[in-house]
Coordinates of C-alpha atoms and ligand atoms in Angstrom, one line a residue:
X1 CA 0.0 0.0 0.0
X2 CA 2.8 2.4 0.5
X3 CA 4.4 2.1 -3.0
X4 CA 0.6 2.7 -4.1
X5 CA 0.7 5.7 -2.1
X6 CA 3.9 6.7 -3.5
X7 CA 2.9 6.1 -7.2
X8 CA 0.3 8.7 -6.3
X9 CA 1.7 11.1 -4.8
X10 CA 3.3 11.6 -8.3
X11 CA 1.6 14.4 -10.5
X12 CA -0.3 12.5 -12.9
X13 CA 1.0 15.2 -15.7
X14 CA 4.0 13.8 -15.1
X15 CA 2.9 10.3 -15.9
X16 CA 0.8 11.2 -19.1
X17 CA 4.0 13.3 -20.3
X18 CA 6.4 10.0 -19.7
X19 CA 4.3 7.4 -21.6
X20 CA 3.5 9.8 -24.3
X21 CA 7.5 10.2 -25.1
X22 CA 7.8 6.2 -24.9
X23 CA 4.8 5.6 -27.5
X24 CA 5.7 8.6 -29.6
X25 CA 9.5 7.1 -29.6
X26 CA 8.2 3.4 -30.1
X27 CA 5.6 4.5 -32.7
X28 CA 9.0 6.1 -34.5
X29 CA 11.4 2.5 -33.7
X30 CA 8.6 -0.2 -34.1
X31 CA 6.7 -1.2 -36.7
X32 CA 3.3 0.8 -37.3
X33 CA 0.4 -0.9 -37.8
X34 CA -1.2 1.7 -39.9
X35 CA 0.6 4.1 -42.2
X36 CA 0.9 7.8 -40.8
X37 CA -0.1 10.6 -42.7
X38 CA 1.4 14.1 -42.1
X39 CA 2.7 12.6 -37.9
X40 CA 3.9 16.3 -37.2
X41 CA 0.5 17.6 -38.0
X42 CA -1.2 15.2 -36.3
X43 CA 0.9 15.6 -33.3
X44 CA 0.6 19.2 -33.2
X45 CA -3.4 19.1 -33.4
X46 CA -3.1 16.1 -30.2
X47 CA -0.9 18.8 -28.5
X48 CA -3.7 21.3 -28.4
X49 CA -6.1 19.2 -27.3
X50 CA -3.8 18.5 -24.4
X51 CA -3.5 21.7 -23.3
X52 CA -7.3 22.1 -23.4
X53 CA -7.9 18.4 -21.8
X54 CA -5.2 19.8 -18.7
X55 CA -7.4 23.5 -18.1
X56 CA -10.9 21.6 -18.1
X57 CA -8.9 18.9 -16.2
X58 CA -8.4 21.4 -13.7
X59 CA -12.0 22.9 -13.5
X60 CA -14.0 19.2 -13.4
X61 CA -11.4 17.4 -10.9
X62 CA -12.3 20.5 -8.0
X63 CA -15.6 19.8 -8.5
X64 CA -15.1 15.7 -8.7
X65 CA -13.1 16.0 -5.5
X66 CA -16.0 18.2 -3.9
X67 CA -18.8 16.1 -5.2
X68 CA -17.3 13.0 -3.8
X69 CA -15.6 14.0 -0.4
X70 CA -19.1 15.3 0.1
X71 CA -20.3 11.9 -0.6
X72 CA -18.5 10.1 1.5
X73 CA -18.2 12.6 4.7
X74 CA -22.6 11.8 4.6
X75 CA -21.6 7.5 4.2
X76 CA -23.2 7.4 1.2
X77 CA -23.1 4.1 -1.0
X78 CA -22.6 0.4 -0.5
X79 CA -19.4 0.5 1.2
X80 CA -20.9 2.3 4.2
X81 CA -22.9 -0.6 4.9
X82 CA -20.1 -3.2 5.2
X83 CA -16.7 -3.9 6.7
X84 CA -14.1 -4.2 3.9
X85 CA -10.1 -4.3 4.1
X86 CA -8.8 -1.2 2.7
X87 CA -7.0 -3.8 -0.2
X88 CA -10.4 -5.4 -1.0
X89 CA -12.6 -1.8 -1.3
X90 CA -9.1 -0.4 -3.8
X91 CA -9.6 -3.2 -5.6
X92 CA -13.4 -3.3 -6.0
X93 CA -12.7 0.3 -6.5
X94 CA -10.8 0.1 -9.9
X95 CA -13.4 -2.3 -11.3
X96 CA -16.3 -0.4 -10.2
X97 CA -15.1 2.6 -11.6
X98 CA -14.4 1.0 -14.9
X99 CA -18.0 -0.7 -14.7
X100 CA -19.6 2.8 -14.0
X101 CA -17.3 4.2 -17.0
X102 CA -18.1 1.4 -19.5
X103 CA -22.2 2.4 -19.0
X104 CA -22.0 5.9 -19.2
X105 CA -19.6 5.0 -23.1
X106 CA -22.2 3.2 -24.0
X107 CA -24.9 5.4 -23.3
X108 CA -22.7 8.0 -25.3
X109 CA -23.2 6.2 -28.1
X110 CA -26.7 5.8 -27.9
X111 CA -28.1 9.3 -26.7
X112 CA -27.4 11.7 -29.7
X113 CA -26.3 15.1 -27.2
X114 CA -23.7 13.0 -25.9
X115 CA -22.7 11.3 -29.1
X116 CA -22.0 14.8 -30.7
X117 CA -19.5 15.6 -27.7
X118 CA -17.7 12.0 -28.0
X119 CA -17.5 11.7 -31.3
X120 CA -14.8 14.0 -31.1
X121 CA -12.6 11.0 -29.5
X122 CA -13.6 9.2 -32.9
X123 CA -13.0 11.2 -35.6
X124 CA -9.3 10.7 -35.8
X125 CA -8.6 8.7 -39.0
X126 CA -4.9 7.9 -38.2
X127 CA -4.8 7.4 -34.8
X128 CA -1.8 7.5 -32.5
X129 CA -0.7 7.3 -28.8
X130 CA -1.7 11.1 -29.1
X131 CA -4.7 10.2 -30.1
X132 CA -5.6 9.5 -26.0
X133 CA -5.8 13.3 -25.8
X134 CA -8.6 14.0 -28.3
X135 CA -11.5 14.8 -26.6
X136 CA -14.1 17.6 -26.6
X137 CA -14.1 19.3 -23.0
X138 CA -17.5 19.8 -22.5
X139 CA -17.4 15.5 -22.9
X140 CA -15.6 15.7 -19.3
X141 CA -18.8 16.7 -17.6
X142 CA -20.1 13.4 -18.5
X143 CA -17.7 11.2 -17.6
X144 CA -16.9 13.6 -14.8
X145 CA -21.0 12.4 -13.6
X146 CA -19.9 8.9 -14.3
X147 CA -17.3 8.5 -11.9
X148 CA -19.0 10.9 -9.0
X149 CA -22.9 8.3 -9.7
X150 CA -19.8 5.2 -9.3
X151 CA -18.8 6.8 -6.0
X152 CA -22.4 7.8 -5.4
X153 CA -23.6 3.9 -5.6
X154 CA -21.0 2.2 -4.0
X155 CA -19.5 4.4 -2.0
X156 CA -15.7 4.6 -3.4
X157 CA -13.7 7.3 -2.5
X158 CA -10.8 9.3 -4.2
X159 CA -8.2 7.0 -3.1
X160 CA -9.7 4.6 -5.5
X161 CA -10.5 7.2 -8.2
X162 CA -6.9 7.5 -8.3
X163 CA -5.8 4.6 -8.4
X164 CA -8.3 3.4 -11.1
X165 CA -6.5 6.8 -13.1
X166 CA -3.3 5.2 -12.2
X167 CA -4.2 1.5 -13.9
X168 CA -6.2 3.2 -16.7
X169 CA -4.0 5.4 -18.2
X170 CA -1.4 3.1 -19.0
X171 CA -4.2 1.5 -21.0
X172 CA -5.0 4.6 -22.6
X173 CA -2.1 5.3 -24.0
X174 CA -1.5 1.8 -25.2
X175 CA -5.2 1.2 -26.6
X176 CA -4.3 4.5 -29.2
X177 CA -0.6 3.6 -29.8
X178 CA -0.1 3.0 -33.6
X179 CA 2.1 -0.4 -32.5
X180 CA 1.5 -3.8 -34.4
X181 CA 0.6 -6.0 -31.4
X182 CA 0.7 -9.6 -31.4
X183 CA -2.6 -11.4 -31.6
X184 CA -1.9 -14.3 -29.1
X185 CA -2.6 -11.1 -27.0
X186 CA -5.7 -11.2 -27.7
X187 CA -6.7 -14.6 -26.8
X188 CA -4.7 -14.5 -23.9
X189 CA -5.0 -11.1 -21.8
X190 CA -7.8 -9.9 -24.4
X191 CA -10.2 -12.8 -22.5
X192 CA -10.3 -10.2 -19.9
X193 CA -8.6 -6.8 -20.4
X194 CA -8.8 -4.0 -23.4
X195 CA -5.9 -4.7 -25.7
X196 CA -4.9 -2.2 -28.5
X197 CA -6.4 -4.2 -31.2
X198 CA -9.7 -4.7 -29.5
X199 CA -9.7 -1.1 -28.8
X200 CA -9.0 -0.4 -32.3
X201 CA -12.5 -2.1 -32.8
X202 CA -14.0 0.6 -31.7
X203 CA -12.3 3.3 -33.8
X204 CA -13.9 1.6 -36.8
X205 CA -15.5 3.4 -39.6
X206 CA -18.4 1.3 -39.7
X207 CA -21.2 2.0 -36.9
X208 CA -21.5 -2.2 -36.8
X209 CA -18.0 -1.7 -35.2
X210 CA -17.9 1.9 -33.5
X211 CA -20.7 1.0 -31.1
X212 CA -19.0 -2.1 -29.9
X213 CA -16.0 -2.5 -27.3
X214 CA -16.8 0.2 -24.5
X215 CA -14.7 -1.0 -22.2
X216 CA -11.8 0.8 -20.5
X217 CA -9.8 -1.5 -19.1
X218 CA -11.8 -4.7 -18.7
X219 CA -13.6 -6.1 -21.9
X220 CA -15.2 -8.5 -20.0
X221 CA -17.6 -6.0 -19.4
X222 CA -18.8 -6.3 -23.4
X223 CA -18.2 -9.6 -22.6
X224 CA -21.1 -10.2 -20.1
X225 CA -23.3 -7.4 -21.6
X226 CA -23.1 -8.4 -25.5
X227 CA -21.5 -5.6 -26.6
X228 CA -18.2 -7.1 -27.7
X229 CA -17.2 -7.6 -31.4
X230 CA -14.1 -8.8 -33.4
X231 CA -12.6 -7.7 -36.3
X232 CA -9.0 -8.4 -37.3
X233 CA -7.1 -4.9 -37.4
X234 CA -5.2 -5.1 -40.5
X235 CA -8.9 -4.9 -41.4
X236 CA -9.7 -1.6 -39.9
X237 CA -10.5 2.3 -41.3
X238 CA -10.2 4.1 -38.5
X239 CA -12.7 7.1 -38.0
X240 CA -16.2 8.6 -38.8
X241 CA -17.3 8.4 -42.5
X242 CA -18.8 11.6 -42.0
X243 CA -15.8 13.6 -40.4
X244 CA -12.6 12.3 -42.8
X245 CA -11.6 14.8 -44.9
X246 CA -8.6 17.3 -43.5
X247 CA -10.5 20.3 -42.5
X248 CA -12.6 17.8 -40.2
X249 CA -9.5 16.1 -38.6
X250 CA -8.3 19.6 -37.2
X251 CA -8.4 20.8 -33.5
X252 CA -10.7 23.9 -34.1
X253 CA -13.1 21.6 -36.8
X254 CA -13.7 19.2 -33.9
X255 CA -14.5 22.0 -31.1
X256 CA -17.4 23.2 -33.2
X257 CA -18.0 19.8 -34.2
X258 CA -21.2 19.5 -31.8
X259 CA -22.3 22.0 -33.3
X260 CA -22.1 20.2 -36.6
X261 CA -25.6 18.7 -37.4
X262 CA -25.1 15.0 -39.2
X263 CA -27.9 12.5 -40.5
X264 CA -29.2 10.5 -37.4
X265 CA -27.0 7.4 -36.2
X266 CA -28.8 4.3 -36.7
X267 CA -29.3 2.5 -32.9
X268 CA -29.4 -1.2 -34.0
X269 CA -31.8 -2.9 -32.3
X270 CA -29.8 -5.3 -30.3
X271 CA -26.3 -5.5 -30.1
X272 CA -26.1 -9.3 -30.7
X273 CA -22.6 -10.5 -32.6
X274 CA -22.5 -13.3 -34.6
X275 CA -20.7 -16.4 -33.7
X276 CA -17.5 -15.2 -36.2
X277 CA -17.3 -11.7 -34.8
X278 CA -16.9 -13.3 -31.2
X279 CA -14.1 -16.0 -32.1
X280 CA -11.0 -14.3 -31.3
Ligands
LIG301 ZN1 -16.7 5.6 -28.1
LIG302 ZN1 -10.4 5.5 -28.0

């Protein structure tokens, strides 16, 4: 528990900064898996979205931090009712989180305010590390509510907020990276946690894909609630069919975005894959 503690007490700008430089210097040594178009550019626009992702940062964590300390100081939530070990309620803590988190994704997909504000995260069409950045800031308030209704329902605290920011962002980073990964990952640590190429899934062109995947760190979540999908990634076009021409890949193109009305997403009826789509 003390190195834990010590890992946090680490500024997590710090840690975003150090794996950014390792993917962005990997992405340069290793193998790509797809071909980069313009990288400086691209960087460049990730950059700015950075900068805007670290000021909103600022703003939603004070009132994360309120929200929840506030919580917990009136013992509201699951925990409250029971006697855990500190270990065991961390734990739970992370996966909650991430359970609360892969929800509130899918509902993004599904309720068309939302889905203008997170379709920012999926209009990049050659997707990087940097990629982890792109956001739209007004998409923090919602996954800014997801984590305080997580807290709010089982009564987590900020310790475990932290750490589950401490085991996701590795993920993040590694989900976007631009890296050709093995596929015995995916039948072995895919059976249970987001891998880059089942992430990559997700930043699919077509809609059959894009709403498929949700998950954060643990894909058994679309696992056990039939939203997981497979399609081999040397098969992918990453992006939105309706947002890939340059102008619409730029930082300022995808703050108005929302703003941007598109033809209505189709909401399939029921996200049930087919036997082949499942087989990884
Ligand atoms: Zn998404
Ligand atoms: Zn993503």
């Amino acid at each position: 528990m003390q190195t834990l503690k010590s890992l946090l007490a680490i500024n997590s700008n710090y840690i975003a900064i150090a794996l950014m430089v390792l993917f962005y210097s990997l992405e340069q040594i290793l193998t790509t898996q797809f071909k980069f178009t313009k990288r400086p550019q691209h960087f460049f626009q990730s950059v700015l979205f950075q900068v805007t992702f670290y000021f909103v940062g600022i703003l939603w964590a004070t009132v994360t931090v309120f929200t929840i300390s506030w919580l917990n100081q009136k013992g509201v939530g699951l925990f409250y009712l029971v006697q855990v070990p500190l270990w065991f309620k961390v734990v739970m803590g992370v996966l909650l989180y991430d359970f609360i988190t892969y929800w509130f994704h899918r509902a993004a997909h599904r309720i068309p305010l939302i889905w203008r504000l997170h379709r920012v995260h999926h209009i990049d069409t050659s997707m990087d590390a940097s990629s982890n950045f792109r956001g739209h800031p007004l998409e923090f308030i919602w996954f800014g509510i997801s984590n305080i209704t997580a807290a709010a329902i089982f009564g987590l605290d900020l310790f475990g907020l932290s750490v589950y920011f401490l085991v996701a962002t590795p993920f993040f980073f590694m989900e976007h990276s631009n890296l050709k990964f093995p596929t015995w990952l995916d039948k072995t640590f895919g059976l249970v946690f987001t891998t880059p190429n089942l992430h990559k899934i997700h930043h699919e062109q077509d809609q059959h894909y894009t709403d498929s995947n949700y998950a954060d760190i643990l894909i058994l979540w679309d696992k056990l609630f039939g939203s997981f999908k497979f399609k081999p990634v040397a098969e992918i076009k990453l992006g939105l069919k309706e947002f890939d021409t340059p102008k619409q890949q730029t930082y300022w193109y995808a703050m108005i975005s929302p703003f941007v009305k598109m033809k209505p997403r189709e909401i399939e009826a029921a996200v049930v894959p087919d036997k082949k789509e499942v087989a990884v």
